[in-house]
Coordinates of C-alpha atoms in Angstrom, one line a residue:
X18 CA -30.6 1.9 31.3
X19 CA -28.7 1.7 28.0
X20 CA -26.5 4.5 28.2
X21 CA -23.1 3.1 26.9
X22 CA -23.3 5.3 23.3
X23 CA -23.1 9.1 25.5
X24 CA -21.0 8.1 27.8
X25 CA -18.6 6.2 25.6
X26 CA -19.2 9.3 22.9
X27 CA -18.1 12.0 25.9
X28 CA -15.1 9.9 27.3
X29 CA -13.2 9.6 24.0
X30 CA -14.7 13.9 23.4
X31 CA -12.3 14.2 26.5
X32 CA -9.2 11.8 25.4
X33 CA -9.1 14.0 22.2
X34 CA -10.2 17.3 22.9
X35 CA -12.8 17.7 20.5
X36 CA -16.2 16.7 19.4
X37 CA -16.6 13.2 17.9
X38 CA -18.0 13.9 13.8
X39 CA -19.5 10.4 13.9
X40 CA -22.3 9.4 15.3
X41 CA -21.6 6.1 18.3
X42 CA -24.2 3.2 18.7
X43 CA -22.6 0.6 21.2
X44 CA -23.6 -3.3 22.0
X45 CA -26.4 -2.1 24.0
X46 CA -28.3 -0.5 21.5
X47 CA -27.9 3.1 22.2
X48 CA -26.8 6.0 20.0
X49 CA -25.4 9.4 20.7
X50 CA -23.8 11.9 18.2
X51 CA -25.1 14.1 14.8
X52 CA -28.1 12.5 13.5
X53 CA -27.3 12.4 10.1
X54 CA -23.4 11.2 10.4
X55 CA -22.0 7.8 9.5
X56 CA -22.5 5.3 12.4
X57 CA -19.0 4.2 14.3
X58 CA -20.8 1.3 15.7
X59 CA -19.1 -0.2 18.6
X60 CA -20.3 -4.1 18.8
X61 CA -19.2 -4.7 22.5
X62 CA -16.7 -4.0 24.9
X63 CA -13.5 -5.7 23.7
X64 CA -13.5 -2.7 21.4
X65 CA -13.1 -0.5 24.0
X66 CA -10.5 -2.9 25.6
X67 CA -8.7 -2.5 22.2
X68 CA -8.5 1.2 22.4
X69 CA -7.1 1.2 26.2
X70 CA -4.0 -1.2 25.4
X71 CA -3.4 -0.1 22.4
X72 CA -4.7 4.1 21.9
X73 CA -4.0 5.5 18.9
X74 CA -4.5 4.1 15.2
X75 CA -3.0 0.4 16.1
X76 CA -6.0 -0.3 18.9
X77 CA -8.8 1.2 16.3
X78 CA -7.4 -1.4 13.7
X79 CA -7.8 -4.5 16.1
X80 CA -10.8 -3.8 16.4
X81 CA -12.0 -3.5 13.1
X82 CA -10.0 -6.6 11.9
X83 CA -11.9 -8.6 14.7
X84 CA -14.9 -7.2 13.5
X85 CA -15.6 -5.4 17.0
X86 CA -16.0 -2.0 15.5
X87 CA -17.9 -1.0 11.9
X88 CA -19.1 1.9 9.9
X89 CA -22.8 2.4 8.8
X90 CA -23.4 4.1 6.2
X91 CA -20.7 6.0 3.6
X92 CA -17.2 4.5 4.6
X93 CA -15.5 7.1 2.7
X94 CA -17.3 10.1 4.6
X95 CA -16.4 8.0 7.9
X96 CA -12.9 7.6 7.4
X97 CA -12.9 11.6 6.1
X98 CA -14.6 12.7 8.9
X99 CA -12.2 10.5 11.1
X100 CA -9.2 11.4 9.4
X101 CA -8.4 14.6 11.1
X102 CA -8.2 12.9 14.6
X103 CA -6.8 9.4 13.6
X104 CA -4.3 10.5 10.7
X105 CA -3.8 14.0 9.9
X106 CA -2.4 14.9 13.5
X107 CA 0.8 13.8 12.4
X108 CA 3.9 15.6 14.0
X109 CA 1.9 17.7 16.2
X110 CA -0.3 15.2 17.9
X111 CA 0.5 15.6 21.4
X112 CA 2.3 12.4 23.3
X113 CA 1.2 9.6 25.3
X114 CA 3.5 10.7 28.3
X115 CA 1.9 14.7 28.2
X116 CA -1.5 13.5 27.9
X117 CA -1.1 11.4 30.9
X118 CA 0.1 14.4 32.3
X119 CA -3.7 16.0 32.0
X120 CA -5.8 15.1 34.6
X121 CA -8.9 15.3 32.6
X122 CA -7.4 13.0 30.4
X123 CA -6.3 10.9 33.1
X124 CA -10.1 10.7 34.4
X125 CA -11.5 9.9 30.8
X126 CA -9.0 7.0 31.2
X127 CA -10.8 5.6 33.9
X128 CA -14.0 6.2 32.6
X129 CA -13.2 4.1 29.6
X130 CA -11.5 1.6 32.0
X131 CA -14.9 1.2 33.5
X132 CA -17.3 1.1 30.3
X133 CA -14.9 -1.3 29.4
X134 CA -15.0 -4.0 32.2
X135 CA -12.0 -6.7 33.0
X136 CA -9.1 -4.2 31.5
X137 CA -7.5 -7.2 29.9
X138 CA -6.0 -7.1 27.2
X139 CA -7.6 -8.7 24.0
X140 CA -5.5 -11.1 21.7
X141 CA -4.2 -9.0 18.6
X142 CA -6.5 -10.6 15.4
X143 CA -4.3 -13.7 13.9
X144 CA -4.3 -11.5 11.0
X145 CA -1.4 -9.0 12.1
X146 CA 2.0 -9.9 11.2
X147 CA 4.8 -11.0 13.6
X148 CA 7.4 -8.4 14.0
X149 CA 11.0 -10.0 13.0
X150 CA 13.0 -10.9 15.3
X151 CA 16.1 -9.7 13.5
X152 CA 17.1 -6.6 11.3
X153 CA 14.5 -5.5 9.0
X154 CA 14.8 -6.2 5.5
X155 CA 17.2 -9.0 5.2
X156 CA 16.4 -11.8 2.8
X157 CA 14.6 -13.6 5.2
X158 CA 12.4 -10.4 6.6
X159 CA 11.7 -9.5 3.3
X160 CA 10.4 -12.9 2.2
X161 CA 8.4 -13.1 5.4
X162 CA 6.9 -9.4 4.7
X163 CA 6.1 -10.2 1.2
X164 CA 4.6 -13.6 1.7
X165 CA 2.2 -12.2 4.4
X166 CA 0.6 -9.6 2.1
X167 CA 0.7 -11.7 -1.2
X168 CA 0.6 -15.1 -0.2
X169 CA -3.3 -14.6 0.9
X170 CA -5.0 -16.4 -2.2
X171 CA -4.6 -15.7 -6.2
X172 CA -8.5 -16.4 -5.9
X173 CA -9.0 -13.3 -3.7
X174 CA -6.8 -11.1 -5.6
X175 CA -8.6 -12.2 -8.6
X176 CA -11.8 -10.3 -6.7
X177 CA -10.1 -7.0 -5.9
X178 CA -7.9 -6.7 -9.1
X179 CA -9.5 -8.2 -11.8
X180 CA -8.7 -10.1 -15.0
X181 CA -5.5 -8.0 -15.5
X182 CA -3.8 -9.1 -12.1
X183 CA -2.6 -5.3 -11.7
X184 CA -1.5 -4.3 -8.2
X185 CA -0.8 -0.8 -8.5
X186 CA -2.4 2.1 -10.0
X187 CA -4.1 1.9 -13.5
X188 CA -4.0 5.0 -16.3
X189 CA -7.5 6.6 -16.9
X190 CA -8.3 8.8 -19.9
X191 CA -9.3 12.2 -19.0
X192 CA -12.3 13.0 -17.8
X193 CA -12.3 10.1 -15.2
X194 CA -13.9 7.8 -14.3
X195 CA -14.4 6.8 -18.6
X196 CA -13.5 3.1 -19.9
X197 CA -12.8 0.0 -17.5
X198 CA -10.2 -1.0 -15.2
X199 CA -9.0 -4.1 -17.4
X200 CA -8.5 -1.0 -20.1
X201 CA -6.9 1.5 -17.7
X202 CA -4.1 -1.1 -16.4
X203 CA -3.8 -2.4 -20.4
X204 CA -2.7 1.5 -20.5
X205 CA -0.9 1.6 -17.6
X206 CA 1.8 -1.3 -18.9
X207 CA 1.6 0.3 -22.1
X208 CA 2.8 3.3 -20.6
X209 CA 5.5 2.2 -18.7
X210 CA 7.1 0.2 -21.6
X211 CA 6.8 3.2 -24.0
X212 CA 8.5 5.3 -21.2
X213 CA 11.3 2.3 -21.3
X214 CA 10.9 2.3 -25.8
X215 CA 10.7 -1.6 -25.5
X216 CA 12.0 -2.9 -28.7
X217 CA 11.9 -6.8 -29.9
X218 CA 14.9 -8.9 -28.9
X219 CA 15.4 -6.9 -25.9
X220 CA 15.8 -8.0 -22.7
X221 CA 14.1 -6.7 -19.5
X222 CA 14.1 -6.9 -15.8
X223 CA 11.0 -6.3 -14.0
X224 CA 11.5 -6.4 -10.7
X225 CA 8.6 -7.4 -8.1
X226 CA 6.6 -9.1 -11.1
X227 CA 3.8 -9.7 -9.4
X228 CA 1.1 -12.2 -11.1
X229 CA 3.3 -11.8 -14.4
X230 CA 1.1 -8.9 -16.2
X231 CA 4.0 -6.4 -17.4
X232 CA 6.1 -9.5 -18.3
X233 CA 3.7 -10.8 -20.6
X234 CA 2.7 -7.3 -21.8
X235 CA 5.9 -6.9 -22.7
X236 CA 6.8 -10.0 -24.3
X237 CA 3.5 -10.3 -26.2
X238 CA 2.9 -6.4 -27.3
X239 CA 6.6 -5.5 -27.9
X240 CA 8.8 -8.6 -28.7
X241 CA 10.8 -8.5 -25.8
X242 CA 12.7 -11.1 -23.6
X243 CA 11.8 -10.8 -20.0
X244 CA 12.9 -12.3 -16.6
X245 CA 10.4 -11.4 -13.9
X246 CA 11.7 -11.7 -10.1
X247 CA 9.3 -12.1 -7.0
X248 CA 9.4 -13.2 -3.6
X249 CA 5.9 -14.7 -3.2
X250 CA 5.7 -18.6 -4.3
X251 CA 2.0 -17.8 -5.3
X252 CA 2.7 -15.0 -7.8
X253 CA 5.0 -17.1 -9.1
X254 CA 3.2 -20.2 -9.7
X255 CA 0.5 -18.1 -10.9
X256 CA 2.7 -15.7 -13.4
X257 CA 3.9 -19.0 -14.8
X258 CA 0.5 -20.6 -15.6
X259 CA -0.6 -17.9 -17.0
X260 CA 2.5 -17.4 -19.6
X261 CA 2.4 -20.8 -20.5
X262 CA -1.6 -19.8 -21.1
X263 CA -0.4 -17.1 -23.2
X264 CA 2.5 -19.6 -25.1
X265 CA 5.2 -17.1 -24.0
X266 CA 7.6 -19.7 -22.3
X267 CA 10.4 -18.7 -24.4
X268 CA 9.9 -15.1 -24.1
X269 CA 9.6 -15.2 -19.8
X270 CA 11.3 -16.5 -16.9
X271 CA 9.7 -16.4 -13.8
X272 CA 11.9 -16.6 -10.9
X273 CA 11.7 -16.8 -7.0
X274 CA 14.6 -14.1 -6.3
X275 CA 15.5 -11.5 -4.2
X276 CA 16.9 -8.5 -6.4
X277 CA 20.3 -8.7 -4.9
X278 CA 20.4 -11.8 -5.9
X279 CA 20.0 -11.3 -9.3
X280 CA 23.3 -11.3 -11.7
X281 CA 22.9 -12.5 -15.3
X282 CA 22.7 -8.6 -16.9
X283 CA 23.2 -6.5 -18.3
X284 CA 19.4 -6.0 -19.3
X285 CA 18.2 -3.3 -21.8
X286 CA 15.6 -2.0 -19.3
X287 CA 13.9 -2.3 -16.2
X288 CA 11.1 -2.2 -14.5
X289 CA 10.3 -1.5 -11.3
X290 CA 6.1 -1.5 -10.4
X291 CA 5.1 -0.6 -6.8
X292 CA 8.0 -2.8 -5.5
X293 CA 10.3 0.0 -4.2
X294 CA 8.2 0.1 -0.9
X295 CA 8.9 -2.7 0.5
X296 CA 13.2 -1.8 0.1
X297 CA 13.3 0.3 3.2
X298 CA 15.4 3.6 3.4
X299 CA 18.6 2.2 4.7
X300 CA 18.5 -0.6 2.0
X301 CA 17.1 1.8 -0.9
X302 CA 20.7 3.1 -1.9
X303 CA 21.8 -0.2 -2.1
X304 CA 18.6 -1.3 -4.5
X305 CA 19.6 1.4 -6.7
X306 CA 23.0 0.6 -7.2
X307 CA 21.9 -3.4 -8.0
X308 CA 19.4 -1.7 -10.6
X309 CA 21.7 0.4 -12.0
X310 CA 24.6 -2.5 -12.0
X311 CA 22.3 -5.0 -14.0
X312 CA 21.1 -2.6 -17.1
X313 CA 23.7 -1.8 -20.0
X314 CA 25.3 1.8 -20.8
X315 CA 22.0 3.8 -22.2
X316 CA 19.5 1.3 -20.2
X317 CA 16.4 2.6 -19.1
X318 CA 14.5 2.0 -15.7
X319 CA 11.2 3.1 -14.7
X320 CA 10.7 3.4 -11.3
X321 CA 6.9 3.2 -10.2
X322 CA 6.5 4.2 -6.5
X323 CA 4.1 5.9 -3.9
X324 CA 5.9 8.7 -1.9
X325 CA 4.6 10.8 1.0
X326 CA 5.0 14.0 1.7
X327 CA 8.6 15.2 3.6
X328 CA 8.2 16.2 7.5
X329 CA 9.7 18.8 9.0
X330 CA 12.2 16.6 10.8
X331 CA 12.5 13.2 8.9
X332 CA 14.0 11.4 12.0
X333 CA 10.7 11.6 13.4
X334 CA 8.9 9.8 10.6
X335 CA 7.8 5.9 12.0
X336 CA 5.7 3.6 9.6
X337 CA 2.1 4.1 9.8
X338 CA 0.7 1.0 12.7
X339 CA -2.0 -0.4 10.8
X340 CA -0.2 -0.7 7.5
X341 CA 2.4 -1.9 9.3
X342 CA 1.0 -4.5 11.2
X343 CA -1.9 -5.7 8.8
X344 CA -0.9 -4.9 5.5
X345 CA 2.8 -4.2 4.6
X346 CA 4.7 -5.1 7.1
X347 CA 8.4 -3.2 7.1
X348 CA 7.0 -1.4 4.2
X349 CA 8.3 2.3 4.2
X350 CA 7.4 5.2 2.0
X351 CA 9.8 8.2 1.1
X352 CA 9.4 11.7 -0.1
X353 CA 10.0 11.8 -4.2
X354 CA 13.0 14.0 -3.6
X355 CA 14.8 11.6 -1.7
X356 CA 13.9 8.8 -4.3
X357 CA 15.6 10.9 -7.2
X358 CA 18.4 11.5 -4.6
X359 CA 19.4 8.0 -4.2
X360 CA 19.1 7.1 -8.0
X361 CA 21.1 10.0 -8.9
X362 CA 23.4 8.5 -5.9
X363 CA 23.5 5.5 -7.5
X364 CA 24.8 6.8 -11.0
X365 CA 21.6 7.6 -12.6
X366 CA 20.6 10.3 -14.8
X367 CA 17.0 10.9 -13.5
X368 CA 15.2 12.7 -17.0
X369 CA 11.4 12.6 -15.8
X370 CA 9.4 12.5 -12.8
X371 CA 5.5 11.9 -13.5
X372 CA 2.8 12.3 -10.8
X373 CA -0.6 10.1 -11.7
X374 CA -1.4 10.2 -8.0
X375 CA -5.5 10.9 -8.8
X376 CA -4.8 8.0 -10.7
X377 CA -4.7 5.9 -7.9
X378 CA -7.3 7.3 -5.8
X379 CA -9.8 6.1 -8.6
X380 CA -8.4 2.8 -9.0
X381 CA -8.3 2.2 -5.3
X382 CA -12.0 3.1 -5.7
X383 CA -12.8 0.6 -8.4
X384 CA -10.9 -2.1 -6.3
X385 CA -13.6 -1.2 -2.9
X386 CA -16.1 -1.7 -5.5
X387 CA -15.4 -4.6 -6.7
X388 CA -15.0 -5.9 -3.0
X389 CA -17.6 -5.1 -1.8
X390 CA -19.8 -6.3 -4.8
X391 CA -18.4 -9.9 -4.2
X392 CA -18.1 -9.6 -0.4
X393 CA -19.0 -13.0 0.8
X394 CA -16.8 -15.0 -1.2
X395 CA -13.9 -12.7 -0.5
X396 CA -14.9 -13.3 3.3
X397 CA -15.3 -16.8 2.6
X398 CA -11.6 -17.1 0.9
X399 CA -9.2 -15.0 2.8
X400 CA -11.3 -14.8 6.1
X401 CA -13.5 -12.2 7.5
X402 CA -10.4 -10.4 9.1
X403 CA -8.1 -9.9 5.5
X404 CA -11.4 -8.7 3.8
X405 CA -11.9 -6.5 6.6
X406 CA -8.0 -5.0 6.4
X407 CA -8.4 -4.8 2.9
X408 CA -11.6 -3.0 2.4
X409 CA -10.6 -0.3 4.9
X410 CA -6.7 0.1 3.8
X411 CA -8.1 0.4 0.1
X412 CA -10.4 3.2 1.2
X413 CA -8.7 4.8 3.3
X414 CA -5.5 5.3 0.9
X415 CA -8.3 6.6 -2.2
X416 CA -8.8 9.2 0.3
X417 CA -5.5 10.1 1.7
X418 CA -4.4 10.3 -2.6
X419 CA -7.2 12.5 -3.5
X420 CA -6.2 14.8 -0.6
X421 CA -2.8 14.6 -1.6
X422 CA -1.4 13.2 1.7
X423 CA 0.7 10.7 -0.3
X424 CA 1.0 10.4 -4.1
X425 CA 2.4 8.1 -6.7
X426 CA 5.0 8.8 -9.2
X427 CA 7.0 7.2 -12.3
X428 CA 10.6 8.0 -12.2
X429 CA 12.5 7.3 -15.6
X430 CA 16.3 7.1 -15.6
X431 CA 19.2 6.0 -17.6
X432 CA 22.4 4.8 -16.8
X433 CA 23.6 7.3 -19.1
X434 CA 27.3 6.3 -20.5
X435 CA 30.5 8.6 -20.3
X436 CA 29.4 10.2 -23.5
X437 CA 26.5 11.5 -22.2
X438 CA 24.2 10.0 -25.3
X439 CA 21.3 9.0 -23.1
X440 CA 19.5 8.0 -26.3
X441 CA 15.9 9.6 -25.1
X442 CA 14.8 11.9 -28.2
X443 CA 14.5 16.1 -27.2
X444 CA 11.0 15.9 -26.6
X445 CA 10.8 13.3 -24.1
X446 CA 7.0 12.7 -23.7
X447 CA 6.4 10.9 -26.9
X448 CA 4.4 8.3 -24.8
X449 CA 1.5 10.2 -23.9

């Protein structure tokens, strides 16, 4: 009798203590759940296995990178409908040791233990990172974090990002979703270099350059000099063709650094695009202080970062699994207010804070779609698995920015001299 679906549905009902919003099909072809919900379809038993040595968000993402557990149907209304028992529980979801205390949860346990089969435990996907073996964020853990999420293929970041090599949110005109993303990042760098009042003959830093694109927007649009610093060998080598592309070889260096490294300023301005993540907390006062060592008295920096939302008791906060295991590994995400903190810590004069968070819900969107539209040679060129991570961590974090679980913001400061002439007009937001 195929009967897995129910009696999978009713086991997990019991682990979590409240109705499943998804409907189950399992390997044997049985279904159980609301009719007209998304399908969490359950392709055979190592799922399960998954779940049992690993319960919580880490064991649900094995499985989906090893392509034992799907969704049918809207993936955004899935993850929604799943958020509030896989995400959202947050500080008050209740522990591994007092669940085990429950004895209904304790015979749900063996239940699953028995769908399941041999209780062995599955190999984690070749896909999830190796933890380091020493501090986090040294040199060497930071080159080894940022090679494993960059250093998957230009080609396949070519797919999700398109012709403007972009990774981080673009800047839509009001009312969304008008013009293309090519336009919206165009407006994005024009943004941030308008916030920094770029000027020819200038020099600027930017700081986890990525495939080049704000380098060579700068160089090209505003006449500036600009040395761009990465970790990944494969932005690099691709930042570099495409400059020489452009014939901007004497405008931008491209360099293989780590920011501490970094000591020919003082620079004019810098730039700082959806790099901050991957500093970590206990390294990010440090990373201010370099910034604000390398500009000149009355340099600018724009600081582009995505911040969560505080917790009641920060020591509690711990990096989300599946991010941190399949997608940025040692990546870490702060509150804006202890961002401005540590730049004002560091000597900076903080003089505007801008949330586009909505922003990057719809250009997380636009990168889904354009995955999905080219699926099997996305498969074919980062594997099955990375496609997989990527599709789900891209929806996923559209959702959790449009309901404004985490958000993105551009920070502008100057290293404002003794005089106090910061040099920004009265009216600061002349760039919009």
């Amino acid at each position: 009798m195929a009967d897995a679906a129910p009696r999978l549905k009713s086991l997990l009902e019991q682990l979590i203590g409240t109705p499943l919003p998804v409907r189950v099909r399992t390997w044997d072809g049985s279904q159980a759940g609301p009719p007209d919900a998304p399908i969490l379809l359950v392709r055979n038993r190592r799922a399960v296995r998954h779940l049992l040595w690993k319960p919580g968000e880490l064991g649900l993402a094995r499985a989906w990178v090893a392509g034992d557990l799907d969704i049918e149907g809207d993936l955004y209304t899935a993850l929604d409908l799943l958020a509030g028992l896989v995400w959202e529980r947050g500080e008050d979801a209740p522990s591994l040791t007092r669940s085990l205390r429950d004895p209904a949860f304790r015979s749900a346990a063996r239940g699953l233990i028995a769908l399941a089969g041999l209780p062995l435990p599955p190999a984690p996907p070749r896909e999830e990172a190796r933890r380091p073996r020493r501090g986090l964020h040294t040199r060497h853990t930071d080159r080894r974090a940022i090679s494993h999420h960059y250093d998957v293929g230009n080609d396949f970041y070519e797919i999700v990002l398109g012709p403007s090599m972009v990774y981080s949110c673009a800047y839509w005109p009001a009312p969304p979703p008008q013009g293309t993303l090519e336009q919206a990042q165009h407006d994005k760098l024009e943004l941030v270099a308008r916030k920094l009042a770029l000027k020819p003959g200038q020099r600027l830093l930017d700081v986890g350059c990525g495939w080049g694109s704000m380098a060579i927007h700068a160089a090209r649009e505003h006449g500036v000099n600009v040395v761009g610093i990465t970790l990944s060998q494969e932005q690099a080598a691709y930042a570099r063709k495409r400059i020489a592309d452009e014939g901007l070889t004497d405008r931008i260096e491209i360099r293989v650094q780590d920011y501490r490294d970094v000591t020919d300023g003082p620079y004019d301005a810098v730039s700082s695009i959806g790099m901050a993540e991957h500093v970590g907390s206990e390294r990010y006062l440090e990373y201010a202080t370099v910034l604000h060592r390398l500009l000149k008295p009355g340099g600018r920096l724009l600081n582009h970062q995505i911040a969560r939302r505080p917790q009641r008791d920060e020591t509690a906060y711990r990096v989300d699994p599946f991010i941190d295991a399949y997608v940025f590994p040692d990546g870490e995400l702060a509150p804006i207010g202890t961002t401005v903190s540590n730049l004002e810590r560091a000597g900076f004069e903080v003089r505007d804070v801008e949330s586009i968070r909505e922003h990057y819900a719809l250009t997380l969107r636009r990168w889904v779609e354009r995955l999905e539209a080219d699926w099997a040679h996305a498969a074919a060129l980062a594997g099955p698995g990375r496609a997989r991570v990527w599709r789900l961590y891209m929806a996923a974090s559209a959702l959790a920015f449009e309901r404004n679980r985490i958000g993105v913001n551009q920070v502008l400061a100057v290293r404002t001299p003794e005089s106090g002439a910061s040099g920004l007009p009265l009216r600061t937001r002349t760039w919009n």
